[in-house]
Amino acid sequence: MRTFVSNVVLIAGGVGGARMAEGLARVLPAGTLTVIANIGDDDDFYGLRVCPDIDTLIYTLSDRIDRKQAGASRTTACAPWMCSPPSPPRPG
């Protein structure tokens, strides 16, 4: 039986796209999967560029995703100013 595998391109975003990429990466030969990630939700917060869909893809494909924390990496620690809720505005 002859098997033919071509290159596969996946357009992905969010947890669902990351899971699809993970499944394809497991069954396809190495180097045949290309993932185009959604950047529509990227934004700047306090001067820091945040790319949630790209982060989720990278953490999932590198097996560093914490599935209990809905996308947070097991090894990622955040600074207190990033993890704390914002302070209420000061009067005046």
Tab-separated table of N, CA, C and O in Angstrom:
chain	number	residue	atom	x	y	z
A	1	MET	N	0.842	-1.179	0.000
A	1	MET	CA	0.000	0.000	0.000
A	1	MET	C	0.884	1.239	0.000
A	1	MET	O	1.782	1.380	0.821
A	2	ARG	N	0.588	2.149	-0.867
A	2	ARG	CA	1.369	3.374	-1.003
A	2	ARG	C	0.703	4.506	-0.232
A	2	ARG	O	-0.504	4.707	-0.336
A	3	THR	N	1.498	5.234	0.544
A	3	THR	CA	0.976	6.357	1.315
A	3	THR	C	1.519	7.647	0.727
A	3	THR	O	2.713	7.769	0.485
A	4	PHE	N	0.626	8.600	0.522
A	4	PHE	CA	1.027	9.892	-0.002
A	4	PHE	C	0.679	10.957	1.030
A	4	PHE	O	-0.466	11.054	1.466
A	5	VAL	N	1.671	11.708	1.441
A	5	VAL	CA	1.441	12.795	2.386
A	5	VAL	C	1.965	14.076	1.765
A	5	VAL	O	3.111	14.157	1.339
A	6	SER	N	1.097	15.049	1.716
A	6	SER	CA	1.471	16.356	1.202
A	6	SER	C	1.623	17.301	2.385
A	6	SER	O	1.371	16.931	3.519
A	7	ASN	N	2.016	18.509	2.110
A	7	ASN	CA	2.058	19.513	3.175
A	7	ASN	C	0.637	19.909	3.543
A	7	ASN	O	-0.246	19.957	2.695
A	8	VAL	N	0.428	20.180	4.825
A	8	VAL	CA	-0.882	20.556	5.335
A	8	VAL	C	-0.770	21.944	5.946
A	8	VAL	O	0.159	22.213	6.712
A	9	VAL	N	-1.718	22.823	5.607
A	9	VAL	CA	-1.774	24.171	6.185
A	9	VAL	C	-3.048	24.266	7.013
A	9	VAL	O	-4.138	23.978	6.517
A	10	LEU	N	-2.911	24.660	8.273
A	10	LEU	CA	-4.037	24.831	9.180
A	10	LEU	C	-4.137	26.301	9.556
A	10	LEU	O	-3.154	26.903	9.994
A	11	ILE	N	-5.309	26.882	9.371
A	11	ILE	CA	-5.573	28.250	9.841
A	11	ILE	C	-6.270	28.082	11.185
A	11	ILE	O	-7.349	27.493	11.258
A	12	ALA	N	-5.625	28.566	12.264
A	12	ALA	CA	-6.089	28.237	13.604
A	12	ALA	C	-6.148	29.447	14.521
A	12	ALA	O	-5.385	30.391	14.387
A	13	GLY	N	-7.059	29.353	15.470
A	13	GLY	CA	-7.160	30.360	16.522
A	13	GLY	C	-7.794	29.739	17.747
A	13	GLY	O	-8.639	28.844	17.639
A	14	GLY	N	-7.374	30.183	18.898
A	14	GLY	CA	-7.967	29.737	20.144
A	14	GLY	C	-7.601	28.320	20.529
A	14	GLY	O	-6.747	27.681	19.927
A	15	VAL	N	-8.299	27.827	21.538
A	15	VAL	CA	-8.023	26.498	22.081
A	15	VAL	C	-8.379	25.419	21.056
A	15	VAL	O	-7.654	24.445	20.892
A	16	GLY	N	-9.474	25.593	20.333
A	16	GLY	CA	-9.874	24.608	19.332
A	16	GLY	C	-8.842	24.447	18.232
A	16	GLY	O	-8.516	23.340	17.818
A	17	GLY	N	-8.323	25.561	17.752
A	17	GLY	CA	-7.285	25.516	16.726
A	17	GLY	C	-6.012	24.878	17.231
A	17	GLY	O	-5.342	24.131	16.514
A	18	ALA	N	-5.676	25.156	18.484
A	18	ALA	CA	-4.480	24.562	19.084
A	18	ALA	C	-4.636	23.056	19.224
A	18	ALA	O	-3.705	22.293	18.967
A	19	ARG	N	-5.832	22.615	19.597
A	19	ARG	CA	-6.079	21.171	19.719
A	19	ARG	C	-6.026	20.487	18.353
A	19	ARG	O	-5.515	19.374	18.229
A	20	MET	N	-6.561	21.152	17.336
A	20	MET	CA	-6.506	20.591	15.988
A	20	MET	C	-5.050	20.488	15.521
A	20	MET	O	-4.643	19.471	14.954
A	21	ALA	N	-4.262	21.527	15.769
A	21	ALA	CA	-2.846	21.509	15.400
A	21	ALA	C	-2.115	20.391	16.138
A	21	ALA	O	-1.281	19.692	15.555
A	22	GLU	N	-2.431	20.209	17.413
A	22	GLU	CA	-1.802	19.159	18.204
A	22	GLU	C	-2.118	17.776	17.623
A	22	GLU	O	-1.232	16.930	17.479
A	23	GLY	N	-3.374	17.556	17.271
A	23	GLY	CA	-3.762	16.273	16.690
A	23	GLY	C	-3.089	16.023	15.351
A	23	GLY	O	-2.595	14.919	15.090
A	24	LEU	N	-3.069	17.034	14.498
A	24	LEU	CA	-2.414	16.883	13.199
A	24	LEU	C	-0.916	16.648	13.351
A	24	LEU	O	-0.336	15.833	12.636
A	25	ALA	N	-0.292	17.355	14.282
A	25	ALA	CA	1.148	17.199	14.495
A	25	ALA	C	1.494	15.775	14.942
A	25	ALA	O	2.581	15.283	14.651
A	26	ARG	N	0.575	15.129	15.618
A	26	ARG	CA	0.825	13.756	16.082
A	26	ARG	C	0.730	12.732	14.959
A	26	ARG	O	1.380	11.699	15.017
A	27	VAL	N	-0.114	13.002	13.952
A	27	VAL	CA	-0.330	11.987	12.913
A	27	VAL	C	0.413	12.267	11.613
A	27	VAL	O	0.597	11.359	10.806
A	28	LEU	N	0.838	13.505	11.401
A	28	LEU	CA	1.540	13.844	10.162
A	28	LEU	C	3.046	13.674	10.326
A	28	LEU	O	3.581	13.842	11.427
A	29	PRO	N	3.741	13.390	9.240
A	29	PRO	CA	5.201	13.336	9.313
A	29	PRO	C	5.778	14.705	9.697
A	29	PRO	O	5.207	15.749	9.354
A	30	ALA	N	6.884	14.682	10.404
A	30	ALA	CA	7.537	15.931	10.834
A	30	ALA	C	7.817	16.822	9.628
A	30	ALA	O	8.246	16.354	8.578
A	31	GLY	N	7.546	18.102	9.806
A	31	GLY	CA	7.850	19.080	8.760
A	31	GLY	C	6.773	19.249	7.713
A	31	GLY	O	6.952	20.026	6.772
A	32	THR	N	5.631	18.565	7.862
A	32	THR	CA	4.584	18.686	6.847
A	32	THR	C	3.428	19.579	7.280
A	32	THR	O	2.528	19.837	6.497
A	33	LEU	N	3.426	20.043	8.527
A	33	LEU	CA	2.342	20.890	9.036
A	33	LEU	C	2.801	22.333	9.165
A	33	LEU	O	3.827	22.617	9.778
A	34	THR	N	2.011	23.236	8.589
A	34	THR	CA	2.216	24.667	8.759
A	34	THR	C	0.958	25.231	9.401
A	34	THR	O	-0.150	24.948	8.941
A	35	VAL	N	1.115	26.021	10.470
A	35	VAL	CA	-0.028	26.603	11.158
A	35	VAL	C	0.016	28.116	10.977
A	35	VAL	O	1.021	28.757	11.283
A	36	ILE	N	-1.075	28.671	10.489
A	36	ILE	CA	-1.239	30.119	10.381
A	36	ILE	C	-2.141	30.525	11.541
A	36	ILE	O	-3.294	30.089	11.627
A	37	ALA	N	-1.602	31.337	12.451
A	37	ALA	CA	-2.315	31.665	13.687
A	37	ALA	C	-3.101	32.964	13.559
A	37	ALA	O	-2.672	33.915	12.908
A	38	ASN	N	-4.234	32.994	14.227
A	38	ASN	CA	-5.071	34.180	14.306
A	38	ASN	C	-4.349	35.273	15.086
A	38	ASN	O	-3.784	35.019	16.146
A	39	ILE	N	-4.366	36.485	14.567
A	39	ILE	CA	-3.792	37.620	15.296
A	39	ILE	C	-4.846	38.692	15.565
A	39	ILE	O	-4.536	39.772	16.043
A	40	GLY	N	-6.102	38.373	15.300
A	40	GLY	CA	-7.190	39.331	15.473
A	40	GLY	C	-7.417	39.761	16.910
A	40	GLY	O	-7.951	40.834	17.157
A	41	ASP	N	-7.024	38.925	17.860
A	41	ASP	CA	-7.214	39.251	19.279
A	41	ASP	C	-5.970	39.845	19.924
A	41	ASP	O	-5.977	40.141	21.114
A	42	ASP	N	-4.894	40.003	19.166
A	42	ASP	CA	-3.668	40.587	19.713
A	42	ASP	C	-3.924	42.036	20.113
A	42	ASP	O	-4.672	42.749	19.454
A	43	ASP	N	-3.297	42.445	21.201
A	43	ASP	CA	-3.477	43.826	21.672
A	43	ASP	C	-2.310	44.204	22.571
A	43	ASP	O	-1.537	43.356	23.006
A	44	ASP	N	-2.189	45.490	22.836
A	44	ASP	CA	-1.169	46.007	23.739
A	44	ASP	C	-1.808	46.358	25.071
A	44	ASP	O	-2.831	47.034	25.113
A	45	PHE	N	-1.192	45.874	26.151
A	45	PHE	CA	-1.648	46.188	27.499
A	45	PHE	C	-0.455	46.721	28.284
A	45	PHE	O	0.528	45.993	28.476
A	46	TYR	N	-0.545	47.969	28.707
A	46	TYR	CA	0.527	48.608	29.472
A	46	TYR	C	1.876	48.498	28.752
A	46	TYR	O	2.905	48.247	29.363
A	47	GLY	N	1.842	48.623	27.433
A	47	GLY	CA	3.057	48.577	26.641
A	47	GLY	C	3.551	47.172	26.312
A	47	GLY	O	4.591	46.997	25.686
A	48	LEU	N	2.798	46.158	26.700
A	48	LEU	CA	3.180	44.770	26.454
A	48	LEU	C	2.274	44.183	25.382
A	48	LEU	O	1.049	44.256	25.484
A	49	ARG	N	2.854	43.612	24.328
A	49	ARG	CA	2.078	42.994	23.251
A	49	ARG	C	1.601	41.620	23.715
A	49	ARG	O	2.396	40.785	24.145
A	50	VAL	N	0.311	41.386	23.652
A	50	VAL	CA	-0.277	40.127	24.085
A	50	VAL	C	-0.898	39.439	22.866
A	50	VAL	O	-1.695	40.041	22.157
A	51	CYS	N	-0.498	38.191	22.634
A	51	CYS	CA	-0.961	37.404	21.482
A	51	CYS	C	-1.546	36.087	21.999
A	51	CYS	O	-0.877	35.054	21.975
A	52	PRO	N	-2.799	36.089	22.456
A	52	PRO	CA	-3.336	34.907	23.138
A	52	PRO	C	-3.407	33.654	22.269
A	52	PRO	O	-3.114	32.557	22.747
A	53	ASP	N	-3.793	33.777	21.015
A	53	ASP	CA	-3.916	32.582	20.185
A	53	ASP	C	-2.553	31.990	19.836
A	53	ASP	O	-2.382	30.767	19.833
A	54	ILE	N	-1.592	32.839	19.564
A	54	ILE	CA	-0.239	32.351	19.279
A	54	ILE	C	0.346	31.695	20.527
A	54	ILE	O	0.954	30.619	20.455
A	55	ASP	N	0.144	32.304	21.699
A	55	ASP	CA	0.625	31.711	22.951
A	55	ASP	C	0.022	30.329	23.167
A	55	ASP	O	0.720	29.377	23.510
A	56	THR	N	-1.292	30.224	22.966
A	56	THR	CA	-1.968	28.939	23.165
A	56	THR	C	-1.427	27.882	22.210
A	56	THR	O	-1.184	26.737	22.604
A	57	LEU	N	-1.203	28.254	20.959
A	57	LEU	CA	-0.630	27.314	19.990
A	57	LEU	C	0.767	26.853	20.414
A	57	LEU	O	1.071	25.662	20.399
A	58	ILE	N	1.603	27.797	20.791
A	58	ILE	CA	2.975	27.455	21.161
A	58	ILE	C	3.006	26.571	22.407
A	58	ILE	O	3.705	25.555	22.443
A	59	TYR	N	2.234	26.937	23.435
A	59	TYR	CA	2.219	26.134	24.656
A	59	TYR	C	1.658	24.736	24.387
A	59	TYR	O	2.147	23.755	24.928
A	60	THR	N	0.632	24.643	23.551
A	60	THR	CA	0.035	23.340	23.258
A	60	THR	C	0.993	22.465	22.461
A	60	THR	O	1.219	21.302	22.811
A	61	LEU	N	1.575	23.002	21.394
A	61	LEU	CA	2.449	22.202	20.542
A	61	LEU	C	3.762	21.829	21.233
A	61	LEU	O	4.384	20.837	20.870
A	62	SER	N	4.173	22.597	22.230
A	62	SER	CA	5.393	22.256	22.965
A	62	SER	C	5.087	21.423	24.215
A	62	SER	O	5.972	21.136	25.008
A	63	ASP	N	3.812	21.041	24.380
A	63	ASP	CA	3.345	20.240	25.517
A	63	ASP	C	3.631	20.920	26.851
A	63	ASP	O	3.954	20.280	27.843
A	64	ARG	N	3.524	22.239	26.873
A	64	ARG	CA	3.718	23.004	28.106
A	64	ARG	C	2.422	23.682	28.536
A	64	ARG	O	2.437	24.563	29.384
A	65	ILE	N	1.317	23.247	27.960
A	65	ILE	CA	0.026	23.833	28.296
A	65	ILE	C	-0.487	23.213	29.599
A	65	ILE	O	-0.276	22.032	29.849
A	66	ASP	N	-1.109	24.023	30.417
A	66	ASP	CA	-1.757	23.521	31.629
A	66	ASP	C	-3.240	23.448	31.308
A	66	ASP	O	-3.938	24.447	31.312
A	67	ARG	N	-3.716	22.268	31.006
A	67	ARG	CA	-5.104	22.095	30.551
A	67	ARG	C	-6.116	22.424	31.644
A	67	ARG	O	-7.259	22.710	31.358
A	68	LYS	N	-5.706	22.414	32.896
A	68	LYS	CA	-6.605	22.779	33.991
A	68	LYS	C	-6.775	24.285	34.107
A	68	LYS	O	-7.734	24.763	34.677
A	69	GLN	N	-5.828	25.061	33.595
A	69	GLN	CA	-5.868	26.520	33.720
A	69	GLN	C	-6.317	27.188	32.422
A	69	GLN	O	-6.041	28.352	32.215
A	70	ALA	N	-6.926	26.461	31.540
A	70	ALA	CA	-7.488	27.006	30.295
A	70	ALA	C	-6.475	27.813	29.496
A	70	ALA	O	-6.737	28.934	29.075
A	71	GLY	N	-5.298	27.256	29.312
A	71	GLY	CA	-4.330	27.890	28.434
A	71	GLY	C	-3.074	28.403	29.098
A	71	GLY	O	-2.101	28.641	28.423
A	72	ALA	N	-3.076	28.579	30.387
A	72	ALA	CA	-1.871	29.083	31.049
A	72	ALA	C	-0.812	27.994	31.074
A	72	ALA	O	-1.112	26.825	31.257
A	73	SER	N	0.412	28.383	30.901
A	73	SER	CA	1.512	27.426	30.897
A	73	SER	C	1.836	26.980	32.309
A	73	SER	O	1.762	27.766	33.252
A	74	ARG	N	2.233	25.728	32.450
A	74	ARG	CA	2.645	25.212	33.757
A	74	ARG	C	3.884	25.924	34.269
A	74	ARG	O	4.134	25.974	35.456
A	75	THR	N	4.681	26.485	33.367
A	75	THR	CA	5.952	27.075	33.772
A	75	THR	C	5.932	28.597	33.748
A	75	THR	O	6.934	29.214	34.036
A	76	THR	N	4.820	29.174	33.395
A	76	THR	CA	4.750	30.626	33.294
A	76	THR	C	4.323	31.221	34.627
A	76	THR	O	3.305	30.845	35.183
A	77	ALA	N	5.115	32.101	35.127
A	77	ALA	CA	4.757	32.844	36.339
A	77	ALA	C	4.554	34.289	35.938
A	77	ALA	O	5.252	34.806	35.088
A	78	CYS	N	3.586	34.930	36.527
A	78	CYS	CA	3.364	36.326	36.159
A	78	CYS	C	3.751	37.233	37.316
A	78	CYS	O	3.685	36.860	38.477
A	79	ALA	N	4.158	38.417	36.945
A	79	ALA	CA	4.512	39.425	37.942
A	79	ALA	C	3.235	39.862	38.657
A	79	ALA	O	2.157	39.841	38.074
A	80	PRO	N	3.340	40.273	39.919
A	80	PRO	CA	2.144	40.663	40.679
A	80	PRO	C	1.305	41.729	39.980
A	80	PRO	O	0.083	41.681	40.031
A	81	TRP	N	1.939	42.668	39.293
A	81	TRP	CA	1.158	43.720	38.636
A	81	TRP	C	0.351	43.175	37.471
A	81	TRP	O	-0.630	43.764	37.048
A	82	MET	N	0.746	41.992	36.918
A	82	MET	CA	-0.011	41.400	35.822
A	82	MET	C	-1.127	40.496	36.330
A	82	MET	O	-2.140	40.331	35.675
A	83	CYS	N	-0.956	39.896	37.512
A	83	CYS	CA	-1.925	38.935	38.029
A	83	CYS	C	-2.988	39.585	38.897
A	83	CYS	O	-4.038	39.023	39.098
A	84	SER	N	-2.701	40.721	39.426
A	84	SER	CA	-3.638	41.387	40.319
A	84	SER	C	-4.709	42.125	39.521
A	84	SER	O	-4.454	42.613	38.444
A	85	PRO	N	-5.927	42.201	40.078
A	85	PRO	CA	-6.936	42.984	39.394
A	85	PRO	C	-6.529	44.457	39.381
A	85	PRO	O	-5.810	44.909	40.266
A	86	PRO	N	-6.972	45.216	38.395
A	86	PRO	CA	-6.589	46.624	38.334
A	86	PRO	C	-7.127	47.398	39.536
A	86	PRO	O	-8.187	47.094	40.063
A	87	SER	N	-6.363	48.368	39.958
A	87	SER	CA	-6.801	49.229	41.060
A	87	SER	C	-7.892	50.171	40.574
A	87	SER	O	-7.889	50.572	39.419
A	88	PRO	N	-8.811	50.545	41.476
A	88	PRO	CA	-9.835	51.511	41.056
A	88	PRO	C	-9.198	52.852	40.751
A	88	PRO	O	-8.133	53.189	41.287
A	89	PRO	N	-9.807	53.627	39.867
A	89	PRO	CA	-9.221	54.943	39.541
A	89	PRO	C	-9.179	55.848	40.763
A	89	PRO	O	-10.034	55.792	41.632
A	90	ARG	N	-8.139	56.667	40.813
A	90	ARG	CA	-8.000	57.623	41.914
A	90	ARG	C	-8.867	58.838	41.656
A	90	ARG	O	-8.934	59.322	40.524
A	91	PRO	N	-9.533	59.335	42.703
A	91	PRO	CA	-10.357	60.540	42.497
A	91	PRO	C	-9.482	61.752	42.194
A	91	PRO	O	-8.366	61.855	42.662
A	92	GLY	N	-10.016	62.625	41.432
A	92	GLY	CA	-9.282	63.872	41.231
A	92	GLY	C	-8.941	64.119	39.873
A	92	GLY	O	-8.557	64.773	39.141
